Amino acid sequence: MRTKVLLLEVDAGDRDLILRWAHEGALPNFQRLLQHGVSGHSMAVPGFYVGAVWPSFYTGVNPARHGIHSLVQLKPGTYEIFRCLTADHLKREPFWNYLSRAGKKVAILDVPLSGISRDLNGIQMVEWGSHDANYGFMTWPPSLADEVKARFGPHPLLDSCNADRRTPGEFQALRDTLVSGVRKKAELTRHYLRQGGWDFFAQVFTESHCVGHQCWHLHDPDHPAHEPEVAAQTGDLMKDVYVAIDTAIGDVLAELGPDTTTIVLAGHGMTTKRGAQFMLHEILIRLKLAAPAEPLQAPTPVDTVDSWLTWGWQHMPQGARQLLKPVRDRLRGWIDEPAGVPAPKLDAANSKCFLVDNHFAVGAIRLNLVGREPSGKVQPGAEADALCAELKRDLLDLRDLNTGKQVISDVVLTRDLYRGDHLDDLPDVLVVWGPDMPLGTAVVGKPGNGKVRLGSTKIDLIEGENRYCRTGEHRPDGLFIASGPGLAPGTLNRTVSILDFAPTITRLLDVDLPDVDGEAIREILERRGGNADGRDTPR
Ligand SMILES: [Zn+2]
Ligand SMILES: [Zn+2]
């Protein structure tokens, strides 16, 4: 039996780059898919990033219903930050569990932030080669791990893609490692596809995610850390990795017959790193809305990065620390600390509001609400609403003193975006860093180009220096291309949601996925000759 539905995801593969390079002929397989498939824009979950994108994708429900917004979350009813191993805290099941229970045979390979579904009817690999690390390499059935190691070895990128400083040669070496990882992953994918009999088969290329974070400045001449002479030496490393993924997609698709429905998805994208997330705690202190933490040690000069993992670590009992040690060591790569151990930044219990982790493009604030938090300082209702309004006004007032431009483009209440039983697991206020403050980094480019100077009516000047190595940052815009038997080529004239893919895939296999927020994408379900409204004429 041939594979019925294949999903290939290009993790954080940027839509505009894929379309441009496909159009130019550099990505011939994407070009062919775009010509012969039905394609369209997609949108990830507004306000949240990678921590929430994947569980939203594979549950089909919004973050207020599955309860995950980040890899590091606040333990409800405490001020304690904990490493939120996604699958252990997720309030909904991944859609492949429904497929499996309906008797469908599935292969779920390297879907980021997924955990092992025990007793799955099929196979699963978690983090064989993955940008985000939760659990380390695990498989279902467990014996599959040895087979994969013996046949394919480890993914060539053995550690995090982060590095404080890279020479042009080291950037090229990262590219080479990622390209060889893509090739190996294609080989592995083909091997298991050939075993046949899959109702649903999923594989995710996360090498696009790594290269986007690390090499955006070499790709984008407008990036503040772009150095033309270095870029001339390295070439566009992002393009090299995208080309390798395009080739891999072609190789994988060559294994399939004409009766497979294929969905290629780039569920969220990449752009210039922007904003000043690393200064948000100081902004809240200067606005007198949050109290500084008692420093546990003298602040280091590198106290410029998000440090929630460290915060939680320092506040954890010794026994729990021992237990979590191996996990923490693996996490080091992910959590974004170039060096040093920053002190905790805010005294949450003595603040009107405090920060929770939410990646870098959107800051996240939680109100210290009476009745919800252990030492609440703000009454729910009118007082909380007034605080939100004050936050919005004061944050939107912030300017980049180097350019005079507004730095925060929007301040949004989570409750205005999402409804669900687990809304209280999410931050209350989302601070969207605008596009007008692209951020260089002191370690990558010329010294000092990471210097940030902010001010507003209430704050005369806050200065900080971005030391974080990443030069690319996420954006929620995505792209999908579906092709298969009876699917007429075309382009959707609407944007679908990342939540729509779970119900689409289950519907393709005639399995019910109850009570989801996403809607099956009818243009992928309908057959040639059917009603094709909602779709433009084929290109
Ligand atoms: Zn990322
Ligand atoms: Zn990475």
PDB file of N, CA and C in Angstrom, residues 308-367:
ATOM      1  N   TRP A 308      15.000  33.263  32.079  1.00  0.00           N
ATOM      2  CA  TRP A 308      13.960  32.615  32.887  1.00  0.00           C
ATOM      3  C   TRP A 308      14.361  31.235  33.349  1.00  0.00           C
ATOM      4  N   LEU A 309      15.104  30.539  32.508  1.00  0.00           N
ATOM      5  CA  LEU A 309      15.498  29.197  32.904  1.00  0.00           C
ATOM      6  C   LEU A 309      16.342  29.268  34.160  1.00  0.00           C
ATOM      7  N   THR A 310      17.278  30.215  34.148  1.00  0.00           N
ATOM      8  CA  THR A 310      18.140  30.386  35.301  1.00  0.00           C
ATOM      9  C   THR A 310      17.321  30.793  36.517  1.00  0.00           C
ATOM     10  N   TRP A 311      16.382  31.661  36.306  1.00  0.00           N
ATOM     11  CA  TRP A 311      15.521  32.133  37.395  1.00  0.00           C
ATOM     12  C   TRP A 311      14.827  30.956  38.050  1.00  0.00           C
ATOM     13  N   GLY A 312      14.221  30.120  37.215  1.00  0.00           N
ATOM     14  CA  GLY A 312      13.509  28.959  37.737  1.00  0.00           C
ATOM     15  C   GLY A 312      14.461  28.005  38.430  1.00  0.00           C
ATOM     16  N   TRP A 313      15.636  27.866  37.848  1.00  0.00           N
ATOM     17  CA  TRP A 313      16.644  26.967  38.380  1.00  0.00           C
ATOM     18  C   TRP A 313      17.045  27.389  39.789  1.00  0.00           C
ATOM     19  N   GLN A 314      17.258  28.675  39.940  1.00  0.00           N
ATOM     20  CA  GLN A 314      17.697  29.175  41.242  1.00  0.00           C
ATOM     21  C   GLN A 314      16.607  29.065  42.295  1.00  0.00           C
ATOM     22  N   HIS A 315      15.355  29.010  41.837  1.00  0.00           N
ATOM     23  CA  HIS A 315      14.252  28.966  42.790  1.00  0.00           C
ATOM     24  C   HIS A 315      13.735  27.548  42.999  1.00  0.00           C
ATOM     25  N   MET A 316      14.478  26.593  42.536  1.00  0.00           N
ATOM     26  CA  MET A 316      14.024  25.210  42.601  1.00  0.00           C
ATOM     27  C   MET A 316      14.690  24.497  43.773  1.00  0.00           C
ATOM     28  N   PRO A 317      13.938  23.637  44.478  1.00  0.00           N
ATOM     29  CA  PRO A 317      14.579  22.892  45.563  1.00  0.00           C
ATOM     30  C   PRO A 317      15.716  22.011  45.042  1.00  0.00           C
ATOM     31  N   GLN A 318      16.687  21.762  45.918  1.00  0.00           N
ATOM     32  CA  GLN A 318      17.879  21.025  45.517  1.00  0.00           C
ATOM     33  C   GLN A 318      17.539  19.659  44.902  1.00  0.00           C
ATOM     34  N   GLY A 319      16.581  18.956  45.512  1.00  0.00           N
ATOM     35  CA  GLY A 319      16.221  17.616  45.029  1.00  0.00           C
ATOM     36  C   GLY A 319      15.733  17.662  43.589  1.00  0.00           C
ATOM     37  N   ALA A 320      14.867  18.631  43.330  1.00  0.00           N
ATOM     38  CA  ALA A 320      14.332  18.768  41.979  1.00  0.00           C
ATOM     39  C   ALA A 320      15.438  19.115  40.998  1.00  0.00           C
ATOM     40  N   ARG A 321      16.402  19.900  41.453  1.00  0.00           N
ATOM     41  CA  ARG A 321      17.523  20.257  40.581  1.00  0.00           C
ATOM     42  C   ARG A 321      18.287  19.019  40.134  1.00  0.00           C
ATOM     43  N   GLN A 322      18.577  18.140  41.102  1.00  0.00           N
ATOM     44  CA  GLN A 322      19.325  16.929  40.773  1.00  0.00           C
ATOM     45  C   GLN A 322      18.570  16.109  39.733  1.00  0.00           C
ATOM     46  N   LEU A 323      17.269  16.007  39.966  1.00  0.00           N
ATOM     47  CA  LEU A 323      16.422  15.212  39.093  1.00  0.00           C
ATOM     48  C   LEU A 323      16.404  15.756  37.672  1.00  0.00           C
ATOM     49  N   LEU A 324      16.441  17.079  37.572  1.00  0.00           N
ATOM     50  CA  LEU A 324      16.280  17.720  36.270  1.00  0.00           C
ATOM     51  C   LEU A 324      17.606  18.027  35.589  1.00  0.00           C
ATOM     52  N   LYS A 325      18.693  17.701  36.248  1.00  0.00           N
ATOM     53  CA  LYS A 325      20.004  18.104  35.755  1.00  0.00           C
ATOM     54  C   LYS A 325      20.248  17.746  34.277  1.00  0.00           C
ATOM     55  N   PRO A 326      20.018  16.474  33.874  1.00  0.00           N
ATOM     56  CA  PRO A 326      20.322  16.156  32.472  1.00  0.00           C
ATOM     57  C   PRO A 326      19.470  16.968  31.511  1.00  0.00           C
ATOM     58  N   VAL A 327      18.209  17.162  31.874  1.00  0.00           N
ATOM     59  CA  VAL A 327      17.327  17.948  31.015  1.00  0.00           C
ATOM     60  C   VAL A 327      17.883  19.362  30.897  1.00  0.00           C
ATOM     61  N   ARG A 328      18.279  19.916  32.031  1.00  0.00           N
ATOM     62  CA  ARG A 328      18.756  21.286  32.026  1.00  0.00           C
ATOM     63  C   ARG A 328      20.002  21.423  31.163  1.00  0.00           C
ATOM     64  N   ASP A 329      20.888  20.459  31.234  1.00  0.00           N
ATOM     65  CA  ASP A 329      22.103  20.553  30.428  1.00  0.00           C
ATOM     66  C   ASP A 329      21.772  20.582  28.941  1.00  0.00           C
ATOM     67  N   ARG A 330      20.776  19.806  28.569  1.00  0.00           N
ATOM     68  CA  ARG A 330      20.386  19.819  27.158  1.00  0.00           C
ATOM     69  C   ARG A 330      19.745  21.147  26.791  1.00  0.00           C
ATOM     70  N   LEU A 331      19.009  21.708  27.759  1.00  0.00           N
ATOM     71  CA  LEU A 331      18.299  22.952  27.479  1.00  0.00           C
ATOM     72  C   LEU A 331      19.222  24.130  27.298  1.00  0.00           C
ATOM     73  N   ARG A 332      20.383  24.021  27.902  1.00  0.00           N
ATOM     74  CA  ARG A 332      21.332  25.121  27.814  1.00  0.00           C
ATOM     75  C   ARG A 332      21.456  25.640  26.392  1.00  0.00           C
ATOM     76  N   GLY A 333      21.469  24.700  25.466  1.00  0.00           N
ATOM     77  CA  GLY A 333      21.609  25.094  24.068  1.00  0.00           C
ATOM     78  C   GLY A 333      20.450  25.950  23.619  1.00  0.00           C
ATOM     79  N   TRP A 334      19.270  25.604  24.106  1.00  0.00           N
ATOM     80  CA  TRP A 334      18.114  26.317  23.612  1.00  0.00           C
ATOM     81  C   TRP A 334      17.980  27.669  24.274  1.00  0.00           C
ATOM     82  N   ILE A 335      18.066  27.636  25.603  1.00  0.00           N
ATOM     83  CA  ILE A 335      17.802  28.900  26.287  1.00  0.00           C
ATOM     84  C   ILE A 335      18.984  29.810  26.022  1.00  0.00           C
ATOM     85  N   ASP A 336      18.712  31.083  25.996  1.00  0.00           N
ATOM     86  CA  ASP A 336      19.566  31.925  25.200  1.00  0.00           C
ATOM     87  C   ASP A 336      20.583  32.668  26.017  1.00  0.00           C
ATOM     88  N   GLU A 337      21.548  31.952  26.516  1.00  0.00           N
ATOM     89  CA  GLU A 337      22.524  32.601  27.357  1.00  0.00           C
ATOM     90  C   GLU A 337      23.919  32.429  26.819  1.00  0.00           C
ATOM     91  N   PRO A 338      24.516  33.488  26.322  1.00  0.00           N
ATOM     92  CA  PRO A 338      25.859  33.364  25.795  1.00  0.00           C
ATOM     93  C   PRO A 338      26.887  33.072  26.891  1.00  0.00           C
ATOM     94  N   ALA A 339      26.738  33.658  28.026  1.00  0.00           N
ATOM     95  CA  ALA A 339      27.722  33.460  29.094  1.00  0.00           C
ATOM     96  C   ALA A 339      27.139  34.027  30.370  1.00  0.00           C
ATOM     97  N   GLY A 340      27.724  33.655  31.483  1.00  0.00           N
ATOM     98  CA  GLY A 340      27.328  34.263  32.751  1.00  0.00           C
ATOM     99  C   GLY A 340      25.972  33.792  33.218  1.00  0.00           C
ATOM    100  N   VAL A 341      25.661  34.059  34.449  1.00  0.00           N
ATOM    101  CA  VAL A 341      24.374  33.686  35.008  1.00  0.00           C
ATOM    102  C   VAL A 341      23.680  34.949  35.476  1.00  0.00           C
ATOM    103  N   PRO A 342      22.784  35.499  34.669  1.00  0.00           N
ATOM    104  CA  PRO A 342      22.120  36.736  35.059  1.00  0.00           C
ATOM    105  C   PRO A 342      21.307  36.539  36.335  1.00  0.00           C
ATOM    106  N   ALA A 343      21.260  37.558  37.132  1.00  0.00           N
ATOM    107  CA  ALA A 343      20.454  37.500  38.354  1.00  0.00           C
ATOM    108  C   ALA A 343      18.982  37.606  37.964  1.00  0.00           C
ATOM    109  N   PRO A 344      18.068  37.122  38.831  1.00  0.00           N
ATOM    110  CA  PRO A 344      16.649  37.330  38.559  1.00  0.00           C
ATOM    111  C   PRO A 344      16.360  38.824  38.451  1.00  0.00           C
ATOM    112  N   LYS A 345      15.411  39.161  37.616  1.00  0.00           N
ATOM    113  CA  LYS A 345      15.264  40.573  37.273  1.00  0.00           C
ATOM    114  C   LYS A 345      14.117  41.270  37.990  1.00  0.00           C
ATOM    115  N   LEU A 346      13.025  40.552  38.198  1.00  0.00           N
ATOM    116  CA  LEU A 346      11.873  41.191  38.828  1.00  0.00           C
ATOM    117  C   LEU A 346      11.443  40.411  40.062  1.00  0.00           C
ATOM    118  N   ASP A 347      10.962  41.134  41.042  1.00  0.00           N
ATOM    119  CA  ASP A 347      10.379  40.521  42.225  1.00  0.00           C
ATOM    120  C   ASP A 347       8.876  40.428  41.968  1.00  0.00           C
ATOM    121  N   ALA A 348       8.468  39.317  41.393  1.00  0.00           N
ATOM    122  CA  ALA A 348       7.098  39.185  40.899  1.00  0.00           C
ATOM    123  C   ALA A 348       6.067  39.441  42.006  1.00  0.00           C
ATOM    124  N   ALA A 349       6.312  38.898  43.195  1.00  0.00           N
ATOM    125  CA  ALA A 349       5.325  38.990  44.272  1.00  0.00           C
ATOM    126  C   ALA A 349       5.082  40.439  44.692  1.00  0.00           C
ATOM    127  N   ASN A 350       6.095  41.292  44.514  1.00  0.00           N
ATOM    128  CA  ASN A 350       5.965  42.685  44.938  1.00  0.00           C
ATOM    129  C   ASN A 350       5.764  43.649  43.770  1.00  0.00           C
ATOM    130  N   SER A 351       5.298  43.118  42.658  1.00  0.00           N
ATOM    131  CA  SER A 351       5.084  43.939  41.469  1.00  0.00           C
ATOM    132  C   SER A 351       3.605  43.943  41.083  1.00  0.00           C
ATOM    133  N   LYS A 352       3.192  44.989  40.376  1.00  0.00           N
ATOM    134  CA  LYS A 352       1.826  44.999  39.845  1.00  0.00           C
ATOM    135  C   LYS A 352       1.702  44.033  38.678  1.00  0.00           C
ATOM    136  N   CYS A 353       2.822  43.867  37.974  1.00  0.00           N
ATOM    137  CA  CYS A 353       2.844  42.924  36.859  1.00  0.00           C
ATOM    138  C   CYS A 353       4.277  42.445  36.690  1.00  0.00           C
ATOM    139  N   PHE A 354       4.451  41.335  36.020  1.00  0.00           N
ATOM    140  CA  PHE A 354       5.795  40.785  35.857  1.00  0.00           C
ATOM    141  C   PHE A 354       5.880  40.068  34.516  1.00  0.00           C
ATOM    142  N   LEU A 355       7.103  39.708  34.150  1.00  0.00           N
ATOM    143  CA  LEU A 355       7.307  39.108  32.831  1.00  0.00           C
ATOM    144  C   LEU A 355       7.211  37.594  32.899  1.00  0.00           C
ATOM    145  N   VAL A 356       6.687  37.022  31.835  1.00  0.00           N
ATOM    146  CA  VAL A 356       6.831  35.583  31.627  1.00  0.00           C
ATOM    147  C   VAL A 356       7.461  35.371  30.251  1.00  0.00           C
ATOM    148  N   ASP A 357       8.057  34.217  30.086  1.00  0.00           N
ATOM    149  CA  ASP A 357       8.792  33.956  28.857  1.00  0.00           C
ATOM    150  C   ASP A 357       7.852  33.852  27.657  1.00  0.00           C
ATOM    151  N   ASN A 358       8.277  34.409  26.546  1.00  0.00           N
ATOM    152  CA  ASN A 358       7.478  34.282  25.324  1.00  0.00           C
ATOM    153  C   ASN A 358       8.348  34.482  24.092  1.00  0.00           C
ATOM    154  N   HIS A 359       9.569  33.951  24.138  1.00  0.00           N
ATOM    155  CA  HIS A 359      10.485  34.157  23.025  1.00  0.00           C
ATOM    156  C   HIS A 359      10.819  35.640  22.915  1.00  0.00           C
ATOM    157  N   PHE A 360      11.186  36.132  21.732  1.00  0.00           N
ATOM    158  CA  PHE A 360      11.796  37.456  21.653  1.00  0.00           C
ATOM    159  C   PHE A 360      11.013  38.504  20.863  1.00  0.00           C
ATOM    160  N   ALA A 361      10.186  38.048  19.946  1.00  0.00           N
ATOM    161  CA  ALA A 361       9.523  39.025  19.088  1.00  0.00           C
ATOM    162  C   ALA A 361       8.310  39.648  19.765  1.00  0.00           C
ATOM    163  N   VAL A 362       7.759  38.946  20.742  1.00  0.00           N
ATOM    164  CA  VAL A 362       6.599  39.450  21.482  1.00  0.00           C
ATOM    165  C   VAL A 362       6.869  39.242  22.977  1.00  0.00           C
ATOM    166  N   GLY A 363       6.903  40.347  23.725  1.00  0.00           N
ATOM    167  CA  GLY A 363       7.084  40.236  25.165  1.00  0.00           C
ATOM    168  C   GLY A 363       5.775  39.836  25.832  1.00  0.00           C
ATOM    169  N   ALA A 364       5.873  39.232  27.012  1.00  0.00           N
ATOM    170  CA  ALA A 364       4.662  38.752  27.669  1.00  0.00           C
ATOM    171  C   ALA A 364       4.649  39.182  29.126  1.00  0.00           C
ATOM    172  N   ILE A 365       3.528  39.803  29.513  1.00  0.00           N
ATOM    173  CA  ILE A 365       3.375  40.347  30.866  1.00  0.00           C
ATOM    174  C   ILE A 365       2.193  39.660  31.537  1.00  0.00           C
ATOM    175  N   ARG A 366       2.384  39.326  32.777  1.00  0.00           N
ATOM    176  CA  ARG A 366       1.294  38.767  33.569  1.00  0.00           C
ATOM    177  C   ARG A 366       0.941  39.746  34.678  1.00  0.00           C
ATOM    178  N   LEU A 367      -0.345  39.982  34.857  1.00  0.00           N
ATOM    179  CA  LEU A 367      -0.770  40.861  35.947  1.00  0.00           C
ATOM    180  C   LEU A 367      -0.685  40.081  37.259  1.00  0.00           C
TER     181      LEU A 367
END
